[in-house]
Coordinates of C-alpha atoms and ligand atoms in Angstrom, one line a residue:
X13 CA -10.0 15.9 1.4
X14 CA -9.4 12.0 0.9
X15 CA -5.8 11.0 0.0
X16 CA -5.5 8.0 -1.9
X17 CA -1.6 6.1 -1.3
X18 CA -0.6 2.7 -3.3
X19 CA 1.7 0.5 -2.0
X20 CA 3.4 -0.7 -4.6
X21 CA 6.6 -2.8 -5.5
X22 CA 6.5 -5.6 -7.8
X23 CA 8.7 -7.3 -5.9
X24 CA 7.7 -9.6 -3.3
X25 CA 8.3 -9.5 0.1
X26 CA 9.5 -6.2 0.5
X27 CA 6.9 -5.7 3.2
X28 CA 3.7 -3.4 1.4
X29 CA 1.3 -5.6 3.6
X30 CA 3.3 -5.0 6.8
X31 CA 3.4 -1.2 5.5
X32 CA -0.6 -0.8 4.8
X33 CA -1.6 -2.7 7.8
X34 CA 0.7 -0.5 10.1
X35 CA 0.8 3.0 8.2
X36 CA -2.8 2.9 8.6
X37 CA -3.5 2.3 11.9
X38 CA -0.5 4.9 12.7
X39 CA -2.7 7.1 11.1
X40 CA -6.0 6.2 12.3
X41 CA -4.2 6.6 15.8
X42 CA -3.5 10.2 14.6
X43 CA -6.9 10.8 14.2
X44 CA -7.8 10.2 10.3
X45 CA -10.3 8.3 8.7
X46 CA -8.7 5.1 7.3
X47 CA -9.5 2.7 4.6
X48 CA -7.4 -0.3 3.7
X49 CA -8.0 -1.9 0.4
X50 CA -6.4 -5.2 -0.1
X51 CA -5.7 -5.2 -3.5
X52 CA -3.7 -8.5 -3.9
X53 CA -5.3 -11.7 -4.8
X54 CA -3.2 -13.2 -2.1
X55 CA -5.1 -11.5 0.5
X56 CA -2.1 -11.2 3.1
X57 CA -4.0 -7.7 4.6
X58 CA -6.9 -9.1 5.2
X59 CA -5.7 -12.6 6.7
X60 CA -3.1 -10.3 8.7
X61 CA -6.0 -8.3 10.0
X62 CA -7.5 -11.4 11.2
X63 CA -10.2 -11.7 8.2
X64 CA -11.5 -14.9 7.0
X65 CA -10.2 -15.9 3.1
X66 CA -13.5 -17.1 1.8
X67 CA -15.2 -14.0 2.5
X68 CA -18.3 -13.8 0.1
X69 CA -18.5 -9.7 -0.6
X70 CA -14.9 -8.8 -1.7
X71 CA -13.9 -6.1 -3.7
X72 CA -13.8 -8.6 -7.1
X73 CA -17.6 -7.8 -6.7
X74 CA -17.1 -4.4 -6.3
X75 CA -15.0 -3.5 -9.1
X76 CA -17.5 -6.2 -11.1
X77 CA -20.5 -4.1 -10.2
X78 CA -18.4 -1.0 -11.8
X79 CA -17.7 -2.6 -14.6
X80 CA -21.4 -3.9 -15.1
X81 CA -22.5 -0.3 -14.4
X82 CA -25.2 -1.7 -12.0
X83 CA -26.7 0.3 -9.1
X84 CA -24.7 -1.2 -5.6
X85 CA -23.9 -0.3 -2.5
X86 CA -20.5 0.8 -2.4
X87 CA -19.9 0.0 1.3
X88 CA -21.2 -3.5 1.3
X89 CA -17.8 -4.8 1.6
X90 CA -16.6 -2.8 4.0
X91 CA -15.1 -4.6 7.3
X92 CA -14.4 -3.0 10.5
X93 CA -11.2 -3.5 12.6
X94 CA -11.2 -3.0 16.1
X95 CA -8.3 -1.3 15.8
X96 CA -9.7 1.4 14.3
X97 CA -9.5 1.4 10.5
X98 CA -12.0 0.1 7.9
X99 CA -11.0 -2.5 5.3
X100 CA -12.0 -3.7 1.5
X101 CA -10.9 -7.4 1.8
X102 CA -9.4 -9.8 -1.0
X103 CA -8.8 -13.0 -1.7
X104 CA -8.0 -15.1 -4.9
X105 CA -11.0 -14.7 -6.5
X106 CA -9.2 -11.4 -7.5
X107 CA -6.8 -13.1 -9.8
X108 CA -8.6 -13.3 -12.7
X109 CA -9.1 -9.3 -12.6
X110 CA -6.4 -8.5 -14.8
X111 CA -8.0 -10.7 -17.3
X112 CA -11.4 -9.6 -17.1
X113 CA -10.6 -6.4 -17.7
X114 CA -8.8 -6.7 -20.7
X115 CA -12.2 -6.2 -22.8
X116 CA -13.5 -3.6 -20.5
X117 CA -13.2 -0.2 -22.1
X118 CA -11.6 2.4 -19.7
X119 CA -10.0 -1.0 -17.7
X120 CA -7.4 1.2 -16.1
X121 CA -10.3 3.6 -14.1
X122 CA -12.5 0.6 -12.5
X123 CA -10.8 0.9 -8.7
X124 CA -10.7 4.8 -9.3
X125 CA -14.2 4.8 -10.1
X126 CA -15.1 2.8 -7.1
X127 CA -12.8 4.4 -4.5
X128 CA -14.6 7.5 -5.4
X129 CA -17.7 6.5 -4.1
X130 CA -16.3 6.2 -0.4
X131 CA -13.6 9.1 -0.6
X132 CA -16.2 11.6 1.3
X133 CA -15.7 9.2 4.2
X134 CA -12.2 8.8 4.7
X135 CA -8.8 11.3 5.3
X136 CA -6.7 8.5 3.5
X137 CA -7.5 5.6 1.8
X138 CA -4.6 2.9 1.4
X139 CA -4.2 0.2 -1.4
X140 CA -2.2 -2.7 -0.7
X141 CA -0.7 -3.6 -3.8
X142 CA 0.2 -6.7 -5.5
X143 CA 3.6 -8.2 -6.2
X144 CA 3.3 -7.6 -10.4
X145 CA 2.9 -4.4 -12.6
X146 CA 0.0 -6.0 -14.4
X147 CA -3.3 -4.2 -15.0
X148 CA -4.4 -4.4 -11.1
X149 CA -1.6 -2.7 -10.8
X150 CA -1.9 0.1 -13.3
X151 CA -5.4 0.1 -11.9
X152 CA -4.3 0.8 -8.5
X153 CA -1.9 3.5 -9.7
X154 CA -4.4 5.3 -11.8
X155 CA -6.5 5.4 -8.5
X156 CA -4.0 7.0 -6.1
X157 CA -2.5 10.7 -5.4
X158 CA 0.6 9.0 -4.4
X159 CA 2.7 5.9 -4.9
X160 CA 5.1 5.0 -1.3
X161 CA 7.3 2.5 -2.2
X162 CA 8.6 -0.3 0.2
X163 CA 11.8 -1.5 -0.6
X164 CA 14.4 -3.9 1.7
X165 CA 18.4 -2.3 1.4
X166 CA 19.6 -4.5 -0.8
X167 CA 22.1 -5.2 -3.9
X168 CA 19.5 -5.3 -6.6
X169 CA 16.7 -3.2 -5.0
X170 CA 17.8 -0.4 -8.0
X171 CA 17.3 -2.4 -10.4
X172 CA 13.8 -3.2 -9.5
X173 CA 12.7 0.3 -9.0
X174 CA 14.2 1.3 -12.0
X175 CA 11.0 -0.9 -13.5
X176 CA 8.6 0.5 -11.0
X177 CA 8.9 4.0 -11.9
X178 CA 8.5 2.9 -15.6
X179 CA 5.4 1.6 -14.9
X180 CA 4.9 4.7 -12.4
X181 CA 5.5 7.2 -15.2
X182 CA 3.8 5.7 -17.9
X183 CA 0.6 5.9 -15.8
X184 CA 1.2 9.4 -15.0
X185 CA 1.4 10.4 -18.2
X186 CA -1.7 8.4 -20.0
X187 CA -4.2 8.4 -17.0
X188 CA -3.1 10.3 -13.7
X189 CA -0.8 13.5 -14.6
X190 CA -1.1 14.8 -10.4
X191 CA 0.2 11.2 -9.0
X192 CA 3.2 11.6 -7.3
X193 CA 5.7 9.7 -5.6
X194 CA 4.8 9.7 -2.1
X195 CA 8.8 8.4 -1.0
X196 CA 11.3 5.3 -0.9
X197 CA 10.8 3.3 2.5
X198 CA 13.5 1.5 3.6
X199 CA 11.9 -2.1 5.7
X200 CA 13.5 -4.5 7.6
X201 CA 16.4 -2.6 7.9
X202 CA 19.5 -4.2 9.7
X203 CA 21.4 -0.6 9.7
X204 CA 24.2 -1.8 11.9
X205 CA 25.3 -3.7 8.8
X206 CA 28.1 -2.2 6.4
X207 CA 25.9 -3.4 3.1
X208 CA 22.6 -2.3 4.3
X209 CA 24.6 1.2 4.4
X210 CA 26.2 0.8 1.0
X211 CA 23.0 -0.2 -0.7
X212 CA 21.5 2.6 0.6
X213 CA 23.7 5.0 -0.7
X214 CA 23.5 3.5 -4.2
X215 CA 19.6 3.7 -4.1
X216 CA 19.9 7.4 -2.8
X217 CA 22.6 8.3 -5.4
X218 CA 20.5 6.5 -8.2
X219 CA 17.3 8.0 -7.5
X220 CA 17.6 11.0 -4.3
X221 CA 17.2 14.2 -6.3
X222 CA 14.3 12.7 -8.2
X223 CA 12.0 10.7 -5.1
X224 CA 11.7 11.8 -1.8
X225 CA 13.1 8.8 1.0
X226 CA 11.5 8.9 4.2
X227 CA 13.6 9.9 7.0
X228 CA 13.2 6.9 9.5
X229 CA 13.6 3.1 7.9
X230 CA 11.8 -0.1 9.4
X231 CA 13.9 -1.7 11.1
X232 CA 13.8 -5.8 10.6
X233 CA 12.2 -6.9 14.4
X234 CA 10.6 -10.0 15.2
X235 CA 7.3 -8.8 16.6
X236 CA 6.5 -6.5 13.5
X237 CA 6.1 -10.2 11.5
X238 CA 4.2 -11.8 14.8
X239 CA 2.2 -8.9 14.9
X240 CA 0.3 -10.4 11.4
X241 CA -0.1 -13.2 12.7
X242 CA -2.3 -12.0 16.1
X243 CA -4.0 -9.8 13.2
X244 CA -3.4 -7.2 14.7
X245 CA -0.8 -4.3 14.0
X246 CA 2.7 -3.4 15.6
X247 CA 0.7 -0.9 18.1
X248 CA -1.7 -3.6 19.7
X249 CA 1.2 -6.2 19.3
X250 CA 3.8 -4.7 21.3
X251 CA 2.5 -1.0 21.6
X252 CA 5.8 0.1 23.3
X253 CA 8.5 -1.4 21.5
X254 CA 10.6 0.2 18.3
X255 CA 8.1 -0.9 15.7
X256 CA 5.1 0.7 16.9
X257 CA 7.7 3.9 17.1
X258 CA 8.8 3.5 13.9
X259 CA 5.8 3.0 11.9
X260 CA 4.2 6.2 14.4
X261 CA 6.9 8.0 12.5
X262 CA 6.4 7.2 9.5
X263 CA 2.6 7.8 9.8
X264 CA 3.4 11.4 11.2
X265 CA 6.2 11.7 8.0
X266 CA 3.1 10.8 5.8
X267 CA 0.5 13.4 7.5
X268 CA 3.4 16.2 7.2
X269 CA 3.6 15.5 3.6
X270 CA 0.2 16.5 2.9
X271 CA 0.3 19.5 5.2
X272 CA 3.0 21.1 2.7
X273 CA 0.8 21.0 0.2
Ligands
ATP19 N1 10.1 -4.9 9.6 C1 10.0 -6.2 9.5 N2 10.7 -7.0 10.4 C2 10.5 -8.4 10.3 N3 9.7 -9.0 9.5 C3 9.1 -8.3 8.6 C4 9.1 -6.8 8.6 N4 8.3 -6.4 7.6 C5 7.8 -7.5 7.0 N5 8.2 -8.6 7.6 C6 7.9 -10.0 7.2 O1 8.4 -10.2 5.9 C7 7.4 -11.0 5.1 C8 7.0 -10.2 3.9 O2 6.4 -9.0 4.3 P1 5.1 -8.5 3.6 O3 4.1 -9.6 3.5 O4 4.6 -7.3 4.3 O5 5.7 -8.2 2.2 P2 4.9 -7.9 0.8 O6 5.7 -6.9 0.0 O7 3.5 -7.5 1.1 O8 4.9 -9.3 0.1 P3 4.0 -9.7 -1.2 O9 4.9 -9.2 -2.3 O10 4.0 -11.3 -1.2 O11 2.7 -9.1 -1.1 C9 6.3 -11.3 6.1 O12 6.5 -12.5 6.6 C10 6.4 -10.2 7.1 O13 5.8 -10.6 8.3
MG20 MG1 1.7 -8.3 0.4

């Protein structure tokens, strides 16, 4: 069965690009099925996958052709990375989706209805998400089983996530009752620092009984960044160093997950 994982923090730069881009080949070295869906008008996954930005077949036309309710192939947008994963690019022709779908009755189901004409090909499909809680967003939730949430040790990470999960839990309730919180991932950790500790602490004492956090944090290293800009990910980049090791954990933390169940 396909699993379906937003990335999602509305803050930017918390590293969800990084965290598609290297979750999913972790997991594609494990053996799954992968699909990365860049859903950010930005297009940082598919640039930092080594994609083109003025691709013409994007998935604006495929959530268009949903919306439209014409007959399409589903995989025409489909890319292939040599690394092993498949990938739904994006660029800023995506932008004026949230718009778009304002007048579009059932707006919040589009991606759902698309992703579920590929899910019979892949073990997990992953949705880079953007930096806003607009309807792409809600979109994106209403399409996944789970919601992993990037999120940088700092002061006023709480406060952020305190907005997340009101977005998170409003779309639960109206359109996807069996999403669930997938966990907290701490990136571009610098644990040898005192507040990095502290801040961690508050976020576990605000929100550890309710969301899981995953065991092992990204640590902040030089070559996980580079690695984007090679397009390639932390395994190709520098297959032996400690961000390929701790993205393979996390990748492994991710498969357990859905084992328990
Ligand atoms: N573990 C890390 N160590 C060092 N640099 C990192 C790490 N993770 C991400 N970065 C760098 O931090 C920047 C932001 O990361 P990234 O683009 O993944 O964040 P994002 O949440 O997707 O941003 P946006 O909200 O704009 O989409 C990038 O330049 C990226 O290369
Ligand atoms: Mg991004």
């Amino acid at each position: 069965m396909c699993k379906v994982i937003v990335i999602a923090n509305q803050k930017g730069g918390v590293g969800k690009t990084t965290t598609s881009i290297n979750l999913g080949v972790g997991l594609a070295r494990l053996g799954q099925r992968v699909l990365l869906v860049d859903g950010d008008p930005q297009g940082h996954l598919t640039l930092g996958l080594g994609f083109p930005k003025n691709l013409r077949v994007t998935l604006k036309n495929m959530m268009e052709n949903i919306v439209m309710g014409i007959e399409f192939d589903p995989r025409e947008a489909i890319l292939h990375h040599k690394e092993g994963v498949d990938v739904i690019p994006s660029n800023k022709l995506l932008t004026g989706m949230d718009l778009s779908l304002i007048a579009v009755e059932d707006r919040e189901q589009v991606l759902k209805e698309y992703l579920d004409l590929l899910k019979a090909d892949y073990d997990y499909i992953i949705i880079d998400g953007m930096p806003s809680l607009g309807m792409l967003t809600i979109n994106e939730m209403t399409a996944a089983d789970s919601v992993l949430i990037p999120t940088q040790p700092q002061y006023y990470a709480s406060d952020g996530l305190t907005e997340l999960l009101k977005v998170y839990k409003a779309t639960k309730t109206r359109f996807n009752p069996k999403m669930e919180i997938e966990g907290i991932l701490y990136t571009m950790d610098v644990s040898r620092y005192n507040n990095s500790k502290r801040n961690k602490k508050a976020i576990e004492a605000a929100y550890g009984n309710e969301l899981r956090i995953f065991n092992d944090s990204i640590p902040r290293l030089e070559p996980i960044s580079e690695a984007a800009s090679e397009g390639v990910s932390i395994f190709t980049y520098e297959k032996n160093g400690k961000g390929a090791e701790s993205y393979q954990k996390l990748a492994q933390e991710v498969l357990n997950h859905a084992k328990e169940k």
